[in-house]
Short mmCIF file of C-alpha atoms in Angstrom, two decimals:
data_model
loop_
_atom_site.label_atom_id
_atom_site.label_comp_id
_atom_site.label_asym_id
_atom_site.label_seq_id
_atom_site.Cartn_x
_atom_site.Cartn_y
_atom_site.Cartn_z
CA MET D 95 6.44 100.94 -31.89
CA ALA D 96 2.74 101.02 -30.97
CA GLU D 97 3.05 98.56 -28.07
CA GLU D 98 5.79 100.72 -26.52
CA VAL D 99 3.50 103.75 -26.49
CA ARG D 100 0.45 101.87 -25.25
CA GLY D 101 1.83 100.92 -21.85
CA PRO D 102 0.02 98.97 -19.13
CA ASP D 103 -3.75 99.18 -18.94
CA THR D 104 -5.82 100.34 -15.97
CA THR D 105 -6.43 96.73 -15.00
CA ALA D 106 -2.68 96.32 -14.45
CA LEU D 107 -2.64 99.37 -12.18
CA ASP D 108 -5.50 97.93 -10.14
CA GLU D 109 -3.98 94.46 -10.06
CA VAL D 110 -0.59 95.55 -8.77
CA VAL D 111 -2.21 97.02 -5.67
CA ALA D 112 -4.41 93.97 -5.11
CA PHE D 113 -1.53 91.53 -5.70
CA THR D 114 0.79 93.38 -3.30
CA SER D 115 -1.86 93.45 -0.60
CA GLU D 116 -2.88 89.82 -1.05
CA LEU D 117 0.71 88.53 -1.11
CA ILE D 118 1.41 90.43 2.13
CA ARG D 119 -1.54 88.63 3.75
CA ILE D 120 0.16 85.30 3.03
CA ASP D 121 2.56 85.00 5.96
CA THR D 122 5.86 83.74 4.56
CA THR D 123 8.04 84.67 7.53
CA ASN D 124 11.55 83.23 7.25
CA ARG D 125 13.26 83.02 10.64
CA GLY D 126 16.16 81.05 9.24
CA GLY D 127 15.32 77.83 11.06
CA GLY D 128 13.68 76.07 8.13
CA ASP D 129 10.09 76.55 9.31
CA CYS D 130 9.08 78.98 6.54
CA ARG D 131 6.51 77.75 4.02
CA GLU D 132 6.40 79.77 0.83
CA ARG D 133 4.08 77.34 -0.95
CA PRO D 134 0.82 79.30 -0.47
CA ALA D 135 2.44 82.41 -1.99
CA ALA D 136 3.97 80.32 -4.78
CA GLU D 137 0.59 78.82 -5.60
CA TYR D 138 -0.95 82.31 -5.62
CA VAL D 139 1.65 83.47 -8.16
CA ALA D 140 1.38 80.30 -10.25
CA GLU D 141 -2.40 80.61 -10.48
CA ARG D 142 -2.16 84.17 -11.80
CA LEU D 143 0.53 83.29 -14.29
CA ALA D 144 -1.51 80.35 -15.56
CA GLY D 145 -4.54 82.63 -15.83
CA ALA D 146 -2.53 84.73 -18.29
CA GLY D 147 -1.52 81.71 -20.38
CA ILE D 148 1.98 81.54 -18.89
CA GLU D 149 2.89 78.00 -17.81
CA PRO D 150 4.42 77.94 -14.31
CA THR D 151 6.69 75.22 -12.91
CA LEU D 152 6.66 74.69 -9.13
CA LEU D 153 9.86 73.29 -7.64
CA GLU D 154 10.86 72.30 -4.10
CA ARG D 155 13.98 70.99 -2.46
CA THR D 156 12.17 70.83 0.89
CA PRO D 157 8.40 70.29 1.17
CA GLY D 158 6.64 73.64 1.42
CA ARG D 159 9.68 75.67 0.33
CA THR D 160 8.31 76.32 -3.14
CA ASN D 161 9.78 78.19 -6.10
CA VAL D 162 7.98 79.20 -9.30
CA VAL D 163 9.70 79.45 -12.69
CA ALA D 164 8.11 80.38 -16.02
CA ARG D 165 9.34 81.47 -19.45
CA ILE D 166 7.71 84.02 -21.77
CA PRO D 167 8.98 83.47 -25.34
CA GLY D 168 10.34 86.53 -27.12
CA THR D 169 9.99 87.53 -30.75
CA ASP D 170 13.74 87.16 -31.45
CA PRO D 171 14.86 83.55 -30.87
CA SER D 172 18.50 84.55 -31.37
CA ALA D 173 18.44 87.07 -28.50
CA ASP D 174 19.77 86.26 -25.06
CA ALA D 175 17.12 85.70 -22.40
CA LEU D 176 16.53 88.01 -19.43
CA LEU D 177 15.88 86.70 -15.92
CA VAL D 178 13.41 88.64 -13.74
CA HIS D 179 13.39 87.28 -10.20
CA GLY D 180 11.89 88.08 -6.84
CA HIS D 181 11.67 86.25 -3.51
CA LEU D 182 8.47 85.24 -1.75
CA ASP D 183 9.74 85.06 1.84
CA VAL D 184 9.97 87.95 4.30
CA VAL D 185 11.77 88.66 7.55
CA PRO D 186 9.89 88.41 10.87
CA ALA D 187 7.68 91.24 12.13
CA ASP D 188 6.33 91.80 15.65
CA PRO D 189 2.73 93.07 15.42
CA ALA D 190 3.11 94.85 18.77
CA GLU D 191 5.62 97.25 17.20
CA TRP D 192 3.53 98.16 14.15
CA SER D 193 0.85 100.78 13.53
CA VAL D 194 -1.08 98.17 11.51
CA HIS D 195 -0.82 94.39 11.60
CA PRO D 196 2.22 93.49 9.46
CA PHE D 197 0.31 90.77 7.61
CA SER D 198 -2.92 92.70 7.06
CA GLY D 199 -2.01 94.05 3.64
CA GLU D 200 -4.16 97.03 4.55
CA VAL D 201 -4.66 99.69 1.87
CA ARG D 202 -5.29 103.02 3.56
CA ASP D 203 -5.01 106.60 2.26
CA GLY D 204 -3.19 105.48 -0.87
CA ILE D 205 -0.65 103.32 1.01
CA VAL D 206 -0.25 99.53 1.09
CA TRP D 207 0.96 98.41 4.53
CA GLY D 208 2.67 95.23 5.63
CA ARG D 209 5.77 93.09 5.73
CA GLY D 210 7.02 92.69 2.18
CA ALA D 211 5.60 95.97 0.89
CA VAL D 212 9.09 96.91 -0.32
CA ASP D 213 11.04 93.68 0.36
CA MET D 214 9.85 92.42 -1.97
CA LYS D 215 6.26 91.40 -2.61
CA ASN D 216 5.76 94.75 -4.32
CA MET D 217 8.17 93.75 -7.10
CA ASP D 218 6.60 90.28 -7.27
CA ALA D 219 3.24 91.97 -7.79
CA MET D 220 4.55 94.51 -10.32
CA VAL D 221 5.99 91.78 -12.53
CA LEU D 222 2.75 89.79 -12.32
CA ALA D 223 0.72 92.86 -13.27
CA VAL D 224 2.97 93.65 -16.25
CA VAL D 225 3.03 90.18 -17.80
CA ARG D 226 -0.74 89.75 -17.34
CA ALA D 227 -1.26 93.08 -19.13
CA TRP D 228 0.89 91.78 -21.98
CA ALA D 229 -1.33 88.72 -22.26
CA ARG D 230 -4.44 90.90 -22.51
CA GLN D 231 -2.82 93.20 -25.07
CA GLY D 232 -1.10 90.53 -27.16
CA VAL D 233 2.34 91.92 -26.40
CA ARG D 234 5.51 89.83 -26.67
CA PRO D 235 8.95 91.01 -25.52
CA ARG D 236 11.90 90.98 -27.92
CA ARG D 237 13.88 88.47 -25.86
CA ASP D 238 12.72 85.54 -23.76
CA ILE D 239 11.79 86.60 -20.23
CA VAL D 240 12.35 83.98 -17.52
CA LEU D 241 10.39 84.66 -14.34
CA ALA D 242 11.58 83.20 -11.03
CA TYR D 243 9.75 83.60 -7.73
CA THR D 244 12.04 82.13 -5.10
CA ALA D 245 11.96 80.77 -1.57
CA ASP D 246 14.51 81.27 1.21
CA GLU D 247 16.21 84.49 0.05
CA GLU D 248 16.03 85.93 3.56
CA ALA D 249 18.19 83.08 4.92
CA SER D 250 20.64 80.84 3.05
CA ALA D 251 18.84 80.60 -0.34
CA ASP D 252 19.55 76.84 -0.15
CA ASP D 253 15.85 76.10 -0.75
CA GLY D 254 15.50 78.89 -3.27
CA SER D 255 17.82 80.38 -5.86
CA GLY D 256 20.72 78.17 -4.79
CA PHE D 257 18.59 75.06 -5.35
CA LEU D 258 17.37 76.37 -8.71
CA ALA D 259 20.87 77.25 -9.90
CA ASP D 260 22.35 73.92 -8.81
CA ARG D 261 19.55 71.53 -9.72
CA HIS D 262 17.46 73.22 -12.43
CA ALA D 263 19.95 75.22 -14.48
CA ALA D 264 18.26 74.21 -17.74
CA LEU D 265 15.27 76.40 -16.88
CA PHE D 266 17.57 79.41 -17.25
CA ASP D 267 19.16 78.44 -20.55
CA GLY D 268 20.05 81.51 -22.56
CA CYS D 269 19.81 83.93 -19.63
CA THR D 270 22.77 86.30 -19.59
CA GLU D 271 21.39 89.10 -17.40
CA GLY D 272 18.90 89.44 -14.60
CA ILE D 273 17.03 92.12 -12.66
CA SER D 274 15.61 92.01 -9.17
CA GLU D 275 15.28 94.02 -5.96
CA SER D 276 16.93 97.10 -4.47
CA GLY D 277 17.38 99.51 -7.33
CA ALA D 278 15.69 102.37 -9.21
CA PHE D 279 13.94 103.65 -6.08
CA SER D 280 13.76 107.42 -5.67
CA PHE D 281 16.14 108.99 -3.18
CA HIS D 282 15.87 112.64 -2.19
CA PRO D 283 19.16 113.95 -0.77
CA GLN D 284 17.98 117.56 -0.84
CA PRO D 285 14.89 119.52 -1.89
CA GLY D 286 14.52 119.56 -5.66
CA THR D 287 16.93 116.66 -6.29
CA THR D 288 15.71 113.14 -7.01
CA LEU D 289 18.16 110.31 -7.55
CA TYR D 290 17.35 106.83 -8.82
CA PRO D 291 20.20 104.48 -7.85
CA ILE D 292 20.36 101.34 -9.98
CA ALA D 293 22.39 98.54 -8.43
CA ALA D 294 25.29 97.27 -10.52
CA GLY D 295 27.08 95.45 -7.74
CA GLU D 296 26.75 93.71 -4.40
CA ARG D 297 29.25 93.29 -1.61
CA GLY D 298 30.14 89.72 -0.79
CA THR D 299 28.79 87.98 2.30
CA ALA D 300 31.20 86.76 4.96
CA TRP D 301 29.26 85.65 8.03
CA LEU D 302 31.59 84.47 10.75
CA LYS D 303 31.41 82.38 13.89
CA LEU D 304 33.94 83.23 16.60
CA THR D 305 34.69 80.76 19.40
CA ALA D 306 36.75 81.58 22.47
CA HIS D 307 37.91 78.81 24.78
CA GLY D 308 38.98 79.31 28.37
CA ARG D 309 39.03 77.79 31.83
CA ALA D 310 35.65 77.21 33.42
CA GLY D 311 35.29 78.07 37.07
CA HIS D 312 33.49 79.86 39.85
CA GLY D 313 32.51 83.46 39.14
CA SER D 314 34.02 84.64 42.43
CA LYS D 315 37.55 83.39 41.63
CA VAL D 316 40.37 85.04 39.72
CA ASN D 317 40.39 83.65 36.19
CA THR D 318 42.96 84.84 33.68
CA ALA D 319 41.64 82.46 31.03
CA ASN D 320 38.05 83.71 30.93
CA ALA D 321 36.46 82.76 27.61
CA VAL D 322 33.94 85.61 27.82
CA THR D 323 36.69 88.19 28.34
CA ARG D 324 38.72 86.80 25.45
CA LEU D 325 35.70 86.86 23.19
CA ALA D 326 34.66 90.35 24.29
CA ASP D 327 38.13 91.71 23.55
CA ALA D 328 38.05 90.23 20.04
CA VAL D 329 34.51 91.43 19.36
CA ALA D 330 35.42 94.95 20.48
CA ARG D 331 38.44 95.01 18.16
CA ILE D 332 36.37 93.79 15.22
CA GLY D 333 33.48 96.15 15.88
CA SER D 334 35.71 99.22 16.15
CA HIS D 335 38.02 98.36 13.25
CA THR D 336 38.17 100.93 10.43
CA TRP D 337 38.59 99.13 7.15
CA PRO D 338 40.68 100.78 4.41
CA VAL D 339 39.02 102.33 1.39
CA ARG D 340 38.82 99.96 -1.58
CA LEU D 341 36.98 101.47 -4.55
CA THR D 342 35.33 99.14 -7.03
CA SER D 343 34.56 100.24 -10.58
CA THR D 344 30.85 100.58 -9.74
CA VAL D 345 31.47 102.70 -6.65
CA ARG D 346 33.94 104.89 -8.55
CA ALA D 347 31.34 105.36 -11.30
CA ALA D 348 28.78 106.36 -8.66
CA LEU D 349 31.18 108.88 -7.13
CA THR D 350 31.96 110.29 -10.57
CA GLU D 351 28.30 110.87 -11.43
CA LEU D 352 27.44 112.28 -8.00
CA ALA D 353 30.42 114.64 -8.05
CA ALA D 354 29.38 115.91 -11.48
CA LEU D 355 25.77 116.35 -10.36
CA TYR D 356 26.87 118.40 -7.36
CA ALA D 357 29.49 120.34 -9.39
CA ILE D 358 32.31 119.13 -7.14
CA ASP D 359 35.68 119.68 -8.79
CA ILE D 360 37.50 116.49 -7.96
CA ASP D 361 39.22 113.74 -9.93
CA THR D 362 37.46 110.55 -8.83
CA GLY D 363 39.97 108.51 -10.83
CA ALA D 364 42.99 109.87 -8.97
CA PRO D 365 44.92 107.21 -7.03
CA ASP D 366 45.23 109.55 -4.04
CA LEU D 367 41.54 110.47 -3.98
CA ASP D 368 40.40 111.45 -0.48
CA VAL D 369 37.17 109.49 -0.47
CA ASP D 370 36.07 110.56 3.00
CA LEU D 371 36.48 114.23 2.03
CA LEU D 372 34.39 113.66 -1.10
CA LEU D 373 31.70 111.93 0.93
CA ASP D 374 31.57 114.92 3.27
CA LYS D 375 31.06 117.22 0.28
CA LEU D 376 28.24 115.05 -1.06
CA GLY D 377 26.22 115.50 2.12
CA PRO D 378 23.11 113.27 2.34
CA ALA D 379 23.80 111.84 -1.13
CA ALA D 380 26.84 110.11 0.34
CA ALA D 381 24.50 107.57 1.95
CA LEU D 382 24.26 105.82 -1.43
CA VAL D 383 27.96 104.93 -1.48
CA GLN D 384 29.30 105.29 2.06
CA PRO D 385 28.54 101.67 3.08
CA THR D 386 30.36 100.29 0.03
CA VAL D 387 33.71 102.08 -0.08
CA ARG D 388 35.05 99.63 2.51
CA ASN D 389 34.58 96.13 3.82
CA SER D 390 32.64 95.88 7.06
CA SER D 391 32.42 93.58 10.09
CA ASN D 392 29.60 94.07 12.58
CA PRO D 393 29.13 91.89 15.67
CA THR D 394 25.52 90.74 15.81
CA MET D 395 25.10 87.81 18.23
CA LEU D 396 26.68 86.61 21.50
CA GLU D 397 26.31 83.26 23.25
CA ALA D 398 27.97 82.41 26.55
CA GLY D 399 27.30 80.88 29.94
CA TYR D 400 24.28 79.50 31.73
CA LYS D 401 24.52 80.97 35.25
CA VAL D 402 25.71 84.28 36.65
CA ASN D 403 28.24 82.76 39.08
CA VAL D 404 29.75 80.27 36.62
CA ILE D 405 32.54 81.27 34.26
CA PRO D 406 31.93 79.25 31.07
CA GLY D 407 34.65 77.40 29.27
CA GLN D 408 33.46 78.61 25.88
CA ALA D 409 31.91 81.74 24.41
CA VAL D 410 30.62 82.31 20.86
CA ALA D 411 29.96 85.40 18.75
CA HIS D 412 28.65 85.94 15.25
CA ILE D 413 29.85 88.64 12.85
CA ASP D 414 28.11 89.99 9.78
CA GLY D 415 31.03 90.60 7.45
CA ARG D 416 30.75 92.10 3.97
CA THR D 417 33.51 92.18 1.38
CA LEU D 418 34.26 94.06 -1.82
CA PRO D 419 35.52 92.27 -4.94
CA GLY D 420 39.15 91.22 -4.65
CA THR D 421 39.42 91.80 -0.90
CA GLU D 422 38.68 88.29 0.35
CA GLU D 423 42.28 87.45 1.32
CA GLU D 424 42.71 90.82 3.00
CA PHE D 425 39.50 90.24 4.95
CA ALA D 426 40.64 86.84 6.20
CA ALA D 427 44.08 88.09 7.20
CA THR D 428 42.52 90.99 9.08
CA MET D 429 40.23 88.61 10.97
CA ASP D 430 43.26 86.52 11.96
CA ARG D 431 44.86 89.62 13.43
CA LEU D 432 41.76 91.06 15.12
CA THR D 433 40.64 87.83 16.76
CA GLY D 434 44.07 87.14 18.23
CA PRO D 435 45.54 83.85 19.47
CA ASP D 436 42.76 82.96 21.93
CA VAL D 437 39.79 83.10 19.58
CA GLU D 438 39.07 80.81 16.64
CA TRP D 439 36.98 81.97 13.72
CA GLU D 440 35.36 80.36 10.70
CA PHE D 441 33.01 81.26 7.86
CA HIS D 442 29.55 79.83 8.36
CA HIS D 443 28.08 81.48 5.25
CA ARG D 444 30.07 82.95 2.40
CA GLU D 445 29.14 84.43 -0.98
CA VAL D 446 31.21 86.24 -3.56
CA ALA D 447 30.85 89.93 -4.37
CA LEU D 448 29.28 90.89 -7.68
CA GLU D 449 29.84 93.63 -10.23
CA ALA D 450 27.85 94.34 -13.39
CA PRO D 451 28.95 96.74 -16.12
CA VAL D 452 27.59 100.27 -15.85
CA ASP D 453 28.43 101.08 -19.47
CA SER D 454 26.25 98.24 -20.82
CA PRO D 455 23.22 98.58 -23.12
CA THR D 456 21.18 96.99 -20.31
CA PHE D 457 22.06 99.74 -17.86
CA ALA D 458 21.39 102.39 -20.50
CA LYS D 459 17.91 100.99 -21.15
CA MET D 460 17.12 100.88 -17.45
CA ARG D 461 18.24 104.49 -17.15
CA ALA D 462 16.09 105.48 -20.13
CA ALA D 463 13.02 103.69 -18.73
CA VAL D 464 13.23 105.54 -15.40
CA GLU D 465 13.92 108.93 -16.96
CA ARG D 466 11.03 108.46 -19.41
CA PHE D 467 8.59 108.55 -16.48
CA ASP D 468 10.54 111.02 -14.32
CA PRO D 469 12.51 113.29 -16.68
CA ALA D 470 13.74 115.41 -13.76
CA GLY D 471 15.23 112.39 -12.00
CA HIS D 472 18.91 111.46 -12.11
CA VAL D 473 19.86 107.79 -12.47
CA VAL D 474 23.15 106.83 -10.82
CA PRO D 475 24.83 103.45 -10.40
CA PHE D 476 25.50 102.08 -6.94
CA THR D 477 26.64 98.94 -5.13
CA MET D 478 24.37 97.24 -2.61
CA SER D 479 25.83 96.96 0.87
CA GLY D 480 24.04 93.62 1.29
CA GLY D 481 23.12 90.88 -1.16
CA THR D 482 20.32 89.25 -3.13
CA ASP D 483 19.53 86.06 -5.03
CA ALA D 484 21.65 87.47 -7.87
CA LYS D 485 24.67 85.86 -6.17
CA GLN D 486 23.24 82.37 -6.64
CA PHE D 487 22.12 83.02 -10.20
CA SER D 488 25.61 84.33 -10.99
CA ARG D 489 26.75 80.68 -10.83
CA LEU D 490 24.94 80.29 -14.15
CA GLY D 491 26.83 83.19 -15.70
CA ILE D 492 23.91 85.60 -15.22
CA THR D 493 24.91 89.22 -14.59
CA GLY D 494 22.57 90.78 -12.04
CA TYR D 495 21.23 94.30 -11.60
CA GLY D 496 19.03 95.76 -8.87
CA PHE D 497 16.03 97.26 -10.67
CA SER D 498 12.75 97.44 -8.78
CA PRO D 499 11.50 100.92 -9.70
CA LEU D 500 9.55 103.04 -7.23
CA ARG D 501 8.93 106.80 -7.12
CA LEU D 502 8.52 107.59 -3.43
CA PRO D 503 7.67 110.83 -1.62
CA PRO D 504 10.65 112.64 -0.06
CA ASP D 505 9.51 111.90 3.49
CA LEU D 506 9.43 108.13 3.01
CA ASP D 507 12.80 106.59 3.84
CA TYR D 508 13.13 103.57 1.55
CA GLY D 509 16.22 102.22 3.30
CA ALA D 510 14.62 102.35 6.74
CA LEU D 511 11.65 100.32 5.50
CA PHE D 512 13.80 97.28 4.64
CA HIS D 513 13.42 94.88 7.58
CA GLY D 514 11.98 97.82 9.55
CA VAL D 515 8.74 98.59 11.36
CA ASP D 516 5.67 99.89 9.47
CA GLU D 517 6.92 98.77 6.08
CA ARG D 518 4.69 100.30 3.42
CA VAL D 519 4.55 101.44 -0.19
CA PRO D 520 2.39 104.14 -1.83
CA VAL D 521 -0.07 103.07 -4.50
CA ASP D 522 1.38 105.75 -6.79
CA ALA D 523 4.82 104.18 -6.38
CA LEU D 524 3.49 100.80 -7.48
CA HIS D 525 1.87 102.40 -10.54
CA PHE D 526 5.17 104.09 -11.40
CA GLY D 527 6.98 100.77 -11.04
CA VAL D 528 4.54 98.97 -13.36
CA ARG D 529 4.94 101.63 -16.03
CA VAL D 530 8.75 101.64 -15.83
CA LEU D 531 9.04 97.84 -15.78
CA ASP D 532 6.63 97.53 -18.69
CA HIS D 533 8.67 99.97 -20.78
CA TYR D 534 12.03 98.48 -19.84
CA LEU D 535 11.06 94.85 -20.37
CA LYS D 536 9.64 95.64 -23.81
CA SER D 537 12.80 97.51 -24.81
CA ALA D 538 15.25 95.08 -23.22
#
């Protein structure tokens, strides 16, 4: 069709750069303590949607923690709707560690710098640029497109997607699938090979609080009931534990496609598959799947004591646990064993794992959209080691995919930029993303 060939106009390519830069300049740092205020960024988005004739709805559970939802009607009223969502908050950034100020949004030598450049104000900007181009060109998608710009993704999502799913489900009527961050970025495992992993799964979240109790006393005395020692022993066991391999359908599909691409003669469906051996053979490409062939449990925080010569009666640790589908009971039983009798543990944040079908028409259209603009690239499915707002929207029966397309140079490590220092995105990558999203959303 003519509108498929036409693609985004030059205004859209200019706007995506400006929108990314300007959104970065709006400091929406989420430290997890409830002090983030996404409202200025939400108002920025809402103003640009309204300027394109798209009616935005602003919603808050907590004052200042603002979400934006809008619907673009499709040409086929009988078609299921598609959710396109992105979060407006970002993780903290220390300006002293950066080459440029993290909230400058500086555009220099074809690069947009700042916190949120890849996580994920770039995607917010790309979607804005695409739908505004449609308004100028008179384009309508086949199915309804529901846009959601959310608060609080970088913490609990209680003020963001969780609030929307629980309190405003009607805004998402008809949505059966959704796309968001962390997929369709270029990955270069070796010279001449470009992979585009599209996320069709997320590990579950299992954040734990460990509490060890003991006998308080003077630091110079013998103490066989030292809470810090008990906690340290448990944390060491958890941190060094090797979890067993548990392959999900998405991870197995990823291994199958990667093995075929690298001409590795191995049956990825075999029940006795040596996954670690296969990962060794895949070399750098193994990084796409290595974090998701097992559960994980990483100690992240410790709290104990108030004075060097006082043995405290209690010590606390926090664990970032991640689980694969169907392993929740195994994870809990393993925690019981690793913590031992002297340490209590509890979940303080828990979310289910997700899987989306790789053999779906949706995945095929995403693959086709990427390969249209990079015919030499290879799309592969993968599972995210972490999580996104897709978990909350899954409560509404919405199947989520990670699809935020970027074509990056080989020397730019996409994974290291997430929550890292000197986060940045090339202008060319944003232009690629606009073109791919435009094509996919029209064909979806």
